[in-house]
Amino acid sequence: SLFRLKDLELATLGDSDVHVKMLAAPINPADINMIQGTYPILSPLPAVGGNEGVGEVLEVGRCVAALKPGDRVIPASTGLGTWRTQGVFPEETLLKVPGDIPVLSAATLSVNPCTAYRMLTDFQSLAPGDSVIQNAANSGVGQAVIQIAKAFGIKTINVVRDRPDLPKLVERLMALGADHVITEEMLRKPEMKDLFKSIPKPRLALNCVGGKSTTEMLRHLQPKGTMVTYGGMAKQPVMVPVSAFIFRDVRLRGFWMTQWKKDHAQGEQ
């Protein structure tokens, strides 16, 4: 097995180190990709898994100024190794977060909501009343997109896979602020024209699936619209009709939160 549970001796607390008790750490697809060795960033082996999470500061080194016992912290970058009960980390690898954020929300704060926010603001100048279409709308990023877009006054068209409990999923996404929830099968039907009688065609599409889902979603973009790909859960290529480039001048972009953090200074974050 590539992965096993082990008891490790806690590192000695250095002058600039922080002793943290982990409170929660999720499992993200990127974590699995790192274990498989297919992610662009790989930790030197042996390594502790987990890139996200929230912890409570137990003790700080004598040179640590920005953190104190009792503070809540999250990783500042990828590869910290959050799947552990406790750890000793350099101060610069941690970010303080407000203590009133629910534990589960804080544990997923550093990747999914940030990805959603940046994609909604960095690729198209959207205004209240504009619309966005996204697949995998029930994913962590998808749910964040729904809520942030709602706060901005932007309409969302949310594509999900068909399933036996579809009405429950639709109800849950609508409660978050979704305007429309449709299946991938519905995305391909002529009835989509009726949907756009009450909502403008999207200028922005967010893709984390690939394959047919992406191609069908792209057909509904406005001319000069942008599709941003941030994942490939179907493990199929993004295929775009030549006519979409020539006659509608659509733009295809990619987004990776880790790269965004590298490209922007600490102060700008």
PDB file of C-alpha atoms in Angstrom:
ATOM      1  CA  SER A   1       0.000   0.000   0.000  1.00  0.00           C
ATOM      2  CA  LEU A   2       1.172   3.527  -0.783  1.00  0.00           C
ATOM      3  CA  PHE A   3      -0.611   4.909   2.256  1.00  0.00           C
ATOM      4  CA  ARG A   4      -0.501   3.784   5.877  1.00  0.00           C
ATOM      5  CA  LEU A   5      -1.277   5.043   9.384  1.00  0.00           C
ATOM      6  CA  LYS A   6       1.852   5.702  11.438  1.00  0.00           C
ATOM      7  CA  ASP A   7       2.763   7.163  14.831  1.00  0.00           C
ATOM      8  CA  LEU A   8       5.456   9.794  14.360  1.00  0.00           C
ATOM      9  CA  GLU A   9       7.513  11.607  16.955  1.00  0.00           C
ATOM     10  CA  LEU A  10       6.604  15.299  17.126  1.00  0.00           C
ATOM     11  CA  ALA A  11       9.390  17.586  15.929  1.00  0.00           C
ATOM     12  CA  THR A  12      11.131  19.835  18.449  1.00  0.00           C
ATOM     13  CA  LEU A  13       9.639  23.335  18.541  1.00  0.00           C
ATOM     14  CA  GLY A  14      12.082  25.818  17.007  1.00  0.00           C
ATOM     15  CA  ASP A  15      12.241  29.555  17.645  1.00  0.00           C
ATOM     16  CA  SER A  16      10.135  30.325  14.540  1.00  0.00           C
ATOM     17  CA  ASP A  17       7.897  27.245  14.718  1.00  0.00           C
ATOM     18  CA  VAL A  18       4.273  26.738  15.706  1.00  0.00           C
ATOM     19  CA  HIS A  19       2.843  23.637  17.393  1.00  0.00           C
ATOM     20  CA  VAL A  20      -0.624  22.982  15.948  1.00  0.00           C
ATOM     21  CA  LYS A  21      -3.389  20.543  16.845  1.00  0.00           C
ATOM     22  CA  MET A  22      -5.367  19.703  13.700  1.00  0.00           C
ATOM     23  CA  LEU A  23      -9.129  20.089  14.127  1.00  0.00           C
ATOM     24  CA  ALA A  24     -10.296  18.995  10.664  1.00  0.00           C
ATOM     25  CA  ALA A  25      -8.722  18.111   7.317  1.00  0.00           C
ATOM     26  CA  PRO A  26     -10.743  17.233   4.193  1.00  0.00           C
ATOM     27  CA  ILE A  27      -9.910  14.906   1.308  1.00  0.00           C
ATOM     28  CA  ASN A  28      -9.664  16.802  -1.971  1.00  0.00           C
ATOM     29  CA  PRO A  29      -9.191  15.123  -5.396  1.00  0.00           C
ATOM     30  CA  ALA A  30      -5.825  16.898  -5.568  1.00  0.00           C
ATOM     31  CA  ASP A  31      -4.759  15.041  -2.425  1.00  0.00           C
ATOM     32  CA  ILE A  32      -5.459  11.721  -4.148  1.00  0.00           C
ATOM     33  CA  ASN A  33      -3.573  12.864  -7.252  1.00  0.00           C
ATOM     34  CA  MET A  34      -0.540  13.683  -5.115  1.00  0.00           C
ATOM     35  CA  ILE A  35      -0.602  10.186  -3.594  1.00  0.00           C
ATOM     36  CA  GLN A  36      -0.877   8.720  -7.097  1.00  0.00           C
ATOM     37  CA  GLY A  37       2.088  10.803  -8.220  1.00  0.00           C
ATOM     38  CA  THR A  38       0.108  12.554 -10.977  1.00  0.00           C
ATOM     39  CA  TYR A  39      -0.107  16.058  -9.463  1.00  0.00           C
ATOM     40  CA  PRO A  40       2.257  18.847 -10.624  1.00  0.00           C
ATOM     41  CA  ILE A  41       3.476  19.327  -7.042  1.00  0.00           C
ATOM     42  CA  LEU A  42       4.759  16.271  -5.179  1.00  0.00           C
ATOM     43  CA  SER A  43       6.135  16.215  -1.637  1.00  0.00           C
ATOM     44  CA  PRO A  44       9.457  14.425  -1.001  1.00  0.00           C
ATOM     45  CA  LEU A  45       8.829  10.918   0.322  1.00  0.00           C
ATOM     46  CA  PRO A  46       8.027   9.808   2.938  1.00  0.00           C
ATOM     47  CA  ALA A  47       5.338  12.474   3.311  1.00  0.00           C
ATOM     48  CA  VAL A  48       2.160  13.230   5.228  1.00  0.00           C
ATOM     49  CA  GLY A  49      -0.890  13.661   2.983  1.00  0.00           C
ATOM     50  CA  GLY A  50      -3.411  16.480   2.987  1.00  0.00           C
ATOM     51  CA  ASN A  51      -3.228  20.024   1.628  1.00  0.00           C
ATOM     52  CA  GLU A  52      -6.155  21.618   3.455  1.00  0.00           C
ATOM     53  CA  GLY A  53      -7.336  21.816   7.012  1.00  0.00           C
ATOM     54  CA  VAL A  54      -7.693  23.965  10.099  1.00  0.00           C
ATOM     55  CA  GLY A  55      -5.835  23.675  13.366  1.00  0.00           C
ATOM     56  CA  GLU A  56      -5.518  25.310  16.760  1.00  0.00           C
ATOM     57  CA  VAL A  57      -2.211  26.757  17.913  1.00  0.00           C
ATOM     58  CA  LEU A  58      -0.980  25.038  21.081  1.00  0.00           C
ATOM     59  CA  GLU A  59       2.467  26.587  21.452  1.00  0.00           C
ATOM     60  CA  VAL A  60       4.713  29.022  19.585  1.00  0.00           C
ATOM     61  CA  GLY A  61       8.476  29.535  19.405  1.00  0.00           C
ATOM     62  CA  ARG A  62       9.997  32.590  21.058  1.00  0.00           C
ATOM     63  CA  CYS A  63      10.449  34.445  17.749  1.00  0.00           C
ATOM     64  CA  VAL A  64       6.867  33.944  16.559  1.00  0.00           C
ATOM     65  CA  ALA A  65       5.030  37.297  16.635  1.00  0.00           C
ATOM     66  CA  ALA A  66       1.852  36.913  14.562  1.00  0.00           C
ATOM     67  CA  LEU A  67       0.391  33.830  16.254  1.00  0.00           C
ATOM     68  CA  LYS A  68      -0.417  32.821  19.831  1.00  0.00           C
ATOM     69  CA  PRO A  69      -1.916  29.770  21.586  1.00  0.00           C
ATOM     70  CA  GLY A  70      -5.617  29.440  20.847  1.00  0.00           C
ATOM     71  CA  ASP A  71      -5.439  30.975  17.357  1.00  0.00           C
ATOM     72  CA  ARG A  72      -6.988  29.085  14.432  1.00  0.00           C
ATOM     73  CA  VAL A  73      -4.705  28.545  11.431  1.00  0.00           C
ATOM     74  CA  ILE A  74      -4.883  27.107   7.916  1.00  0.00           C
ATOM     75  CA  PRO A  75      -2.078  26.195   5.459  1.00  0.00           C
ATOM     76  CA  ALA A  76      -0.590  29.085   3.533  1.00  0.00           C
ATOM     77  CA  SER A  77       0.415  26.844   0.622  1.00  0.00           C
ATOM     78  CA  THR A  78       0.186  23.348  -0.847  1.00  0.00           C
ATOM     79  CA  GLY A  79       1.959  20.340   0.653  1.00  0.00           C
ATOM     80  CA  LEU A  80       1.794  21.080   4.389  1.00  0.00           C
ATOM     81  CA  GLY A  81       0.563  17.582   5.254  1.00  0.00           C
ATOM     82  CA  THR A  82      -2.638  18.126   7.226  1.00  0.00           C
ATOM     83  CA  TRP A  83      -3.702  14.491   7.702  1.00  0.00           C
ATOM     84  CA  ARG A  84      -2.250  14.284  11.194  1.00  0.00           C
ATOM     85  CA  THR A  85      -3.402  14.949  14.739  1.00  0.00           C
ATOM     86  CA  GLN A  86      -0.599  17.412  15.569  1.00  0.00           C
ATOM     87  CA  GLY A  87       2.342  18.994  13.838  1.00  0.00           C
ATOM     88  CA  VAL A  88       5.126  21.531  14.196  1.00  0.00           C
ATOM     89  CA  PHE A  89       5.284  23.969  11.271  1.00  0.00           C
ATOM     90  CA  PRO A  90       7.293  27.110  10.395  1.00  0.00           C
ATOM     91  CA  GLU A  91       5.257  30.251  11.098  1.00  0.00           C
ATOM     92  CA  GLU A  92       5.366  31.368   7.442  1.00  0.00           C
ATOM     93  CA  THR A  93       3.527  28.210   6.319  1.00  0.00           C
ATOM     94  CA  LEU A  94       0.400  29.149   8.295  1.00  0.00           C
ATOM     95  CA  LEU A  95      -2.337  31.761   7.973  1.00  0.00           C
ATOM     96  CA  LYS A  96      -4.454  32.935  10.888  1.00  0.00           C
ATOM     97  CA  VAL A  97      -8.240  32.801  10.379  1.00  0.00           C
ATOM     98  CA  PRO A  98     -11.065  34.175  12.542  1.00  0.00           C
ATOM     99  CA  GLY A  99     -12.061  31.823  15.338  1.00  0.00           C
ATOM    100  CA  ASP A 100     -15.787  32.256  14.685  1.00  0.00           C
ATOM    101  CA  ILE A 101     -15.649  30.507  11.295  1.00  0.00           C
ATOM    102  CA  PRO A 102     -17.186  27.008  11.649  1.00  0.00           C
ATOM    103  CA  VAL A 103     -14.493  24.317  11.760  1.00  0.00           C
ATOM    104  CA  LEU A 104     -15.629  22.526   8.590  1.00  0.00           C
ATOM    105  CA  SER A 105     -15.819  25.807   6.670  1.00  0.00           C
ATOM    106  CA  ALA A 106     -12.369  26.880   7.847  1.00  0.00           C
ATOM    107  CA  ALA A 107     -10.922  23.482   6.906  1.00  0.00           C
ATOM    108  CA  THR A 108     -11.949  23.977   3.263  1.00  0.00           C
ATOM    109  CA  LEU A 109     -11.363  27.730   3.091  1.00  0.00           C
ATOM    110  CA  SER A 110      -7.970  27.802   1.392  1.00  0.00           C
ATOM    111  CA  VAL A 111      -8.836  26.109  -1.922  1.00  0.00           C
ATOM    112  CA  ASN A 112     -12.488  25.832  -3.014  1.00  0.00           C
ATOM    113  CA  PRO A 113     -13.958  29.241  -2.038  1.00  0.00           C
ATOM    114  CA  CYS A 114     -10.785  31.006  -3.196  1.00  0.00           C
ATOM    115  CA  THR A 115     -10.931  29.192  -6.539  1.00  0.00           C
ATOM    116  CA  ALA A 116     -14.594  30.140  -6.961  1.00  0.00           C
ATOM    117  CA  TYR A 117     -13.972  33.801  -6.150  1.00  0.00           C
ATOM    118  CA  ARG A 118     -10.988  34.182  -8.445  1.00  0.00           C
ATOM    119  CA  MET A 119     -12.722  32.508 -11.400  1.00  0.00           C
ATOM    120  CA  LEU A 120     -15.772  34.742 -10.988  1.00  0.00           C
ATOM    121  CA  THR A 121     -13.685  37.921 -10.887  1.00  0.00           C
ATOM    122  CA  ASP A 122     -10.527  37.354 -12.967  1.00  0.00           C
ATOM    123  CA  PHE A 123     -11.759  36.290 -16.417  1.00  0.00           C
ATOM    124  CA  GLN A 124     -14.864  38.325 -17.268  1.00  0.00           C
ATOM    125  CA  SER A 125     -16.167  41.661 -15.956  1.00  0.00           C
ATOM    126  CA  LEU A 126     -19.523  40.415 -14.726  1.00  0.00           C
ATOM    127  CA  ALA A 127     -22.277  42.724 -13.535  1.00  0.00           C
ATOM    128  CA  PRO A 128     -25.476  42.072 -11.576  1.00  0.00           C
ATOM    129  CA  GLY A 129     -27.936  40.297 -13.866  1.00  0.00           C
ATOM    130  CA  ASP A 130     -25.226  38.528 -15.893  1.00  0.00           C
ATOM    131  CA  SER A 131     -25.132  34.738 -15.805  1.00  0.00           C
ATOM    132  CA  VAL A 132     -22.563  31.985 -15.295  1.00  0.00           C
ATOM    133  CA  ILE A 133     -22.864  28.318 -16.264  1.00  0.00           C
ATOM    134  CA  GLN A 134     -20.919  25.571 -14.479  1.00  0.00           C
ATOM    135  CA  ASN A 135     -20.742  21.785 -14.401  1.00  0.00           C
ATOM    136  CA  ALA A 136     -20.177  19.693 -11.264  1.00  0.00           C
ATOM    137  CA  ALA A 137     -22.243  22.335  -9.522  1.00  0.00           C
ATOM    138  CA  ASN A 138     -22.576  20.221  -6.383  1.00  0.00           C
ATOM    139  CA  SER A 139     -18.803  20.084  -5.874  1.00  0.00           C
ATOM    140  CA  GLY A 140     -17.072  22.179  -3.219  1.00  0.00           C
ATOM    141  CA  VAL A 141     -16.093  24.824  -5.769  1.00  0.00           C
ATOM    142  CA  GLY A 142     -19.523  24.659  -7.412  1.00  0.00           C
ATOM    143  CA  GLN A 143     -21.355  25.349  -4.158  1.00  0.00           C
ATOM    144  CA  ALA A 144     -19.005  28.249  -3.418  1.00  0.00           C
ATOM    145  CA  VAL A 145     -19.646  29.658  -6.924  1.00  0.00           C
ATOM    146  CA  ILE A 146     -23.391  29.579  -6.280  1.00  0.00           C
ATOM    147  CA  GLN A 147     -23.126  31.472  -3.003  1.00  0.00           C
ATOM    148  CA  ILE A 148     -20.575  34.064  -4.140  1.00  0.00           C
ATOM    149  CA  ALA A 149     -22.450  34.686  -7.411  1.00  0.00           C
ATOM    150  CA  LYS A 150     -25.676  35.154  -5.443  1.00  0.00           C
ATOM    151  CA  ALA A 151     -23.986  37.799  -3.294  1.00  0.00           C
ATOM    152  CA  PHE A 152     -22.797  39.551  -6.479  1.00  0.00           C
ATOM    153  CA  GLY A 153     -26.256  39.458  -8.083  1.00  0.00           C
ATOM    154  CA  ILE A 154     -25.031  37.086 -10.810  1.00  0.00           C
ATOM    155  CA  LYS A 155     -27.368  34.331 -12.049  1.00  0.00           C
ATOM    156  CA  THR A 156     -26.109  30.739 -12.057  1.00  0.00           C
ATOM    157  CA  ILE A 157     -26.973  27.837 -14.342  1.00  0.00           C
ATOM    158  CA  ASN A 158     -25.817  24.714 -12.568  1.00  0.00           C
ATOM    159  CA  VAL A 159     -25.213  21.405 -14.354  1.00  0.00           C
ATOM    160  CA  VAL A 160     -25.166  18.144 -12.382  1.00  0.00           C
ATOM    161  CA  ARG A 161     -25.220  14.450 -13.240  1.00  0.00           C
ATOM    162  CA  ASP A 162     -28.570  12.683 -13.130  1.00  0.00           C
ATOM    163  CA  ARG A 163     -29.130  10.526 -10.030  1.00  0.00           C
ATOM    164  CA  PRO A 164     -31.981   8.863  -8.111  1.00  0.00           C
ATOM    165  CA  ASP A 165     -32.082  11.608  -5.470  1.00  0.00           C
ATOM    166  CA  LEU A 166     -31.936  14.472  -7.985  1.00  0.00           C
ATOM    167  CA  PRO A 167     -34.873  16.421  -6.426  1.00  0.00           C
ATOM    168  CA  LYS A 168     -33.057  16.537  -3.075  1.00  0.00           C
ATOM    169  CA  LEU A 169     -29.879  17.804  -4.733  1.00  0.00           C
ATOM    170  CA  VAL A 170     -31.800  20.443  -6.679  1.00  0.00           C
ATOM    171  CA  GLU A 171     -33.479  21.585  -3.467  1.00  0.00           C
ATOM    172  CA  ARG A 172     -30.141  21.837  -1.660  1.00  0.00           C
ATOM    173  CA  LEU A 173     -28.473  23.863  -4.428  1.00  0.00           C
ATOM    174  CA  MET A 174     -31.489  26.142  -4.761  1.00  0.00           C
ATOM    175  CA  ALA A 175     -31.336  26.761  -1.004  1.00  0.00           C
ATOM    176  CA  LEU A 176     -27.722  27.913  -1.472  1.00  0.00           C
ATOM    177  CA  GLY A 177     -28.879  30.455  -4.065  1.00  0.00           C
ATOM    178  CA  ALA A 178     -28.810  28.596  -7.391  1.00  0.00           C
ATOM    179  CA  ASP A 179     -31.096  30.076 -10.064  1.00  0.00           C
ATOM    180  CA  HIS A 180     -31.311  27.015 -12.326  1.00  0.00           C
ATOM    181  CA  VAL A 181     -30.217  23.410 -11.776  1.00  0.00           C
ATOM    182  CA  ILE A 182     -30.206  21.101 -14.801  1.00  0.00           C
ATOM    183  CA  THR A 183     -28.756  17.698 -15.669  1.00  0.00           C
ATOM    184  CA  GLU A 184     -26.129  17.065 -18.328  1.00  0.00           C
ATOM    185  CA  GLU A 185     -28.849  15.394 -20.416  1.00  0.00           C
ATOM    186  CA  MET A 186     -31.034  18.513 -20.215  1.00  0.00           C
ATOM    187  CA  LEU A 187     -28.067  20.600 -21.313  1.00  0.00           C
ATOM    188  CA  ARG A 188     -28.239  18.947 -24.739  1.00  0.00           C
ATOM    189  CA  LYS A 189     -31.989  19.414 -25.301  1.00  0.00           C
ATOM    190  CA  PRO A 190     -33.693  22.120 -27.412  1.00  0.00           C
ATOM    191  CA  GLU A 191     -35.652  23.180 -24.316  1.00  0.00           C
ATOM    192  CA  MET A 192     -32.561  25.069 -23.176  1.00  0.00           C
ATOM    193  CA  LYS A 193     -33.791  27.878 -25.445  1.00  0.00           C
ATOM    194  CA  ASP A 194     -36.726  28.399 -23.088  1.00  0.00           C
ATOM    195  CA  LEU A 195     -34.385  28.853 -20.135  1.00  0.00           C
ATOM    196  CA  PHE A 196     -32.653  31.743 -21.888  1.00  0.00           C
ATOM    197  CA  LYS A 197     -35.922  33.625 -22.286  1.00  0.00           C
ATOM    198  CA  SER A 198     -35.688  34.585 -18.614  1.00  0.00           C
ATOM    199  CA  ILE A 199     -31.936  34.733 -18.144  1.00  0.00           C
ATOM    200  CA  PRO A 200     -29.152  36.047 -20.415  1.00  0.00           C
ATOM    201  CA  LYS A 201     -26.785  33.590 -22.031  1.00  0.00           C
ATOM    202  CA  PRO A 202     -23.656  33.214 -19.907  1.00  0.00           C
ATOM    203  CA  ARG A 203     -20.438  35.097 -20.581  1.00  0.00           C
ATOM    204  CA  LEU A 204     -18.514  32.760 -18.296  1.00  0.00           C
ATOM    205  CA  ALA A 205     -18.455  28.943 -18.091  1.00  0.00           C
ATOM    206  CA  LEU A 206     -16.645  27.019 -15.357  1.00  0.00           C
ATOM    207  CA  ASN A 207     -15.530  23.491 -16.180  1.00  0.00           C
ATOM    208  CA  CYS A 208     -14.095  20.797 -13.949  1.00  0.00           C
ATOM    209  CA  VAL A 209     -15.397  17.756 -15.854  1.00  0.00           C
ATOM    210  CA  GLY A 210     -14.209  17.702 -19.471  1.00  0.00           C
ATOM    211  CA  GLY A 211     -15.539  15.561 -22.323  1.00  0.00           C
ATOM    212  CA  LYS A 212     -19.079  15.967 -23.682  1.00  0.00           C
ATOM    213  CA  SER A 213     -20.220  18.026 -20.704  1.00  0.00           C
ATOM    214  CA  THR A 214     -17.727  20.721 -21.610  1.00  0.00           C
ATOM    215  CA  THR A 215     -18.598  20.732 -25.315  1.00  0.00           C
ATOM    216  CA  GLU A 216     -22.328  21.053 -24.646  1.00  0.00           C
ATOM    217  CA  MET A 217     -21.854  23.768 -22.027  1.00  0.00           C
ATOM    218  CA  LEU A 218     -19.660  25.743 -24.413  1.00  0.00           C
ATOM    219  CA  ARG A 219     -22.454  25.889 -26.994  1.00  0.00           C
ATOM    220  CA  HIS A 220     -24.465  28.150 -24.695  1.00  0.00           C
ATOM    221  CA  LEU A 221     -21.735  30.748 -24.160  1.00  0.00           C
ATOM    222  CA  GLN A 222     -22.216  34.242 -25.546  1.00  0.00           C
ATOM    223  CA  PRO A 223     -19.843  35.351 -28.337  1.00  0.00           C
ATOM    224  CA  LYS A 224     -16.480  36.333 -26.828  1.00  0.00           C
ATOM    225  CA  GLY A 225     -17.408  34.367 -23.714  1.00  0.00           C
ATOM    226  CA  THR A 226     -14.785  32.578 -21.655  1.00  0.00           C
ATOM    227  CA  MET A 227     -14.613  28.997 -20.444  1.00  0.00           C
ATOM    228  CA  VAL A 228     -12.312  28.405 -17.490  1.00  0.00           C
ATOM    229  CA  THR A 229     -11.173  24.838 -16.808  1.00  0.00           C
ATOM    230  CA  TYR A 230     -10.013  24.046 -13.278  1.00  0.00           C
ATOM    231  CA  GLY A 231     -10.434  20.259 -13.176  1.00  0.00           C
ATOM    232  CA  GLY A 232     -10.976  17.160 -15.305  1.00  0.00           C
ATOM    233  CA  MET A 233     -13.045  14.693 -13.301  1.00  0.00           C
ATOM    234  CA  ALA A 234     -14.162  12.783 -16.416  1.00  0.00           C
ATOM    235  CA  LYS A 235     -10.515  12.308 -17.434  1.00  0.00           C
ATOM    236  CA  GLN A 236     -11.508  13.228 -20.983  1.00  0.00           C
ATOM    237  CA  PRO A 237     -10.119  16.057 -23.129  1.00  0.00           C
ATOM    238  CA  VAL A 238     -11.818  19.392 -23.628  1.00  0.00           C
ATOM    239  CA  MET A 239     -13.140  19.339 -27.195  1.00  0.00           C
ATOM    240  CA  VAL A 240     -14.245  22.560 -28.880  1.00  0.00           C
ATOM    241  CA  PRO A 241     -15.913  22.915 -32.300  1.00  0.00           C
ATOM    242  CA  VAL A 242     -13.846  24.981 -34.721  1.00  0.00           C
ATOM    243  CA  SER A 243     -16.913  27.156 -35.356  1.00  0.00           C
ATOM    244  CA  ALA A 244     -16.899  28.280 -31.713  1.00  0.00           C
ATOM    245  CA  PHE A 245     -13.470  29.808 -32.239  1.00  0.00           C
ATOM    246  CA  ILE A 246     -14.066  31.268 -35.695  1.00  0.00           C
ATOM    247  CA  PHE A 247     -17.619  32.579 -35.497  1.00  0.00           C
ATOM    248  CA  ARG A 248     -18.071  33.236 -31.776  1.00  0.00           C
ATOM    249  CA  ASP A 249     -14.499  33.979 -30.700  1.00  0.00           C
ATOM    250  CA  VAL A 250     -14.805  32.036 -27.441  1.00  0.00           C
ATOM    251  CA  ARG A 251     -11.795  31.973 -25.140  1.00  0.00           C
ATOM    252  CA  LEU A 252     -10.487  28.945 -23.258  1.00  0.00           C
ATOM    253  CA  ARG A 253      -8.499  29.523 -20.082  1.00  0.00           C
ATOM    254  CA  GLY A 254      -7.204  27.460 -17.191  1.00  0.00           C
ATOM    255  CA  PHE A 255      -7.011  28.134 -13.468  1.00  0.00           C
ATOM    256  CA  TRP A 256      -4.946  26.559 -10.685  1.00  0.00           C
ATOM    257  CA  MET A 257      -5.155  28.117  -7.226  1.00  0.00           C
ATOM    258  CA  THR A 258      -1.633  27.015  -6.324  1.00  0.00           C
ATOM    259  CA  GLN A 259      -0.196  28.891  -9.313  1.00  0.00           C
ATOM    260  CA  TRP A 260      -2.271  31.978  -8.507  1.00  0.00           C
ATOM    261  CA  LYS A 261      -0.770  32.059  -5.012  1.00  0.00           C
ATOM    262  CA  LYS A 262       2.724  31.782  -6.490  1.00  0.00           C
ATOM    263  CA  ASP A 263       2.038  34.635  -8.905  1.00  0.00           C
ATOM    264  CA  HIS A 264       0.763  37.053  -6.265  1.00  0.00           C
ATOM    265  CA  ALA A 265       2.609  38.537  -3.345  1.00  0.00           C
ATOM    266  CA  GLN A 266       1.536  37.795   0.222  1.00  0.00           C
ATOM    267  CA  GLY A 267       0.186  41.322   0.658  1.00  0.00           C
ATOM    268  CA  GLU A 268      -2.083  41.036  -2.387  1.00  0.00           C
ATOM    269  CA  GLN A 269      -3.743  37.856  -1.098  1.00  0.00           C
TER     270      GLN A 269
END
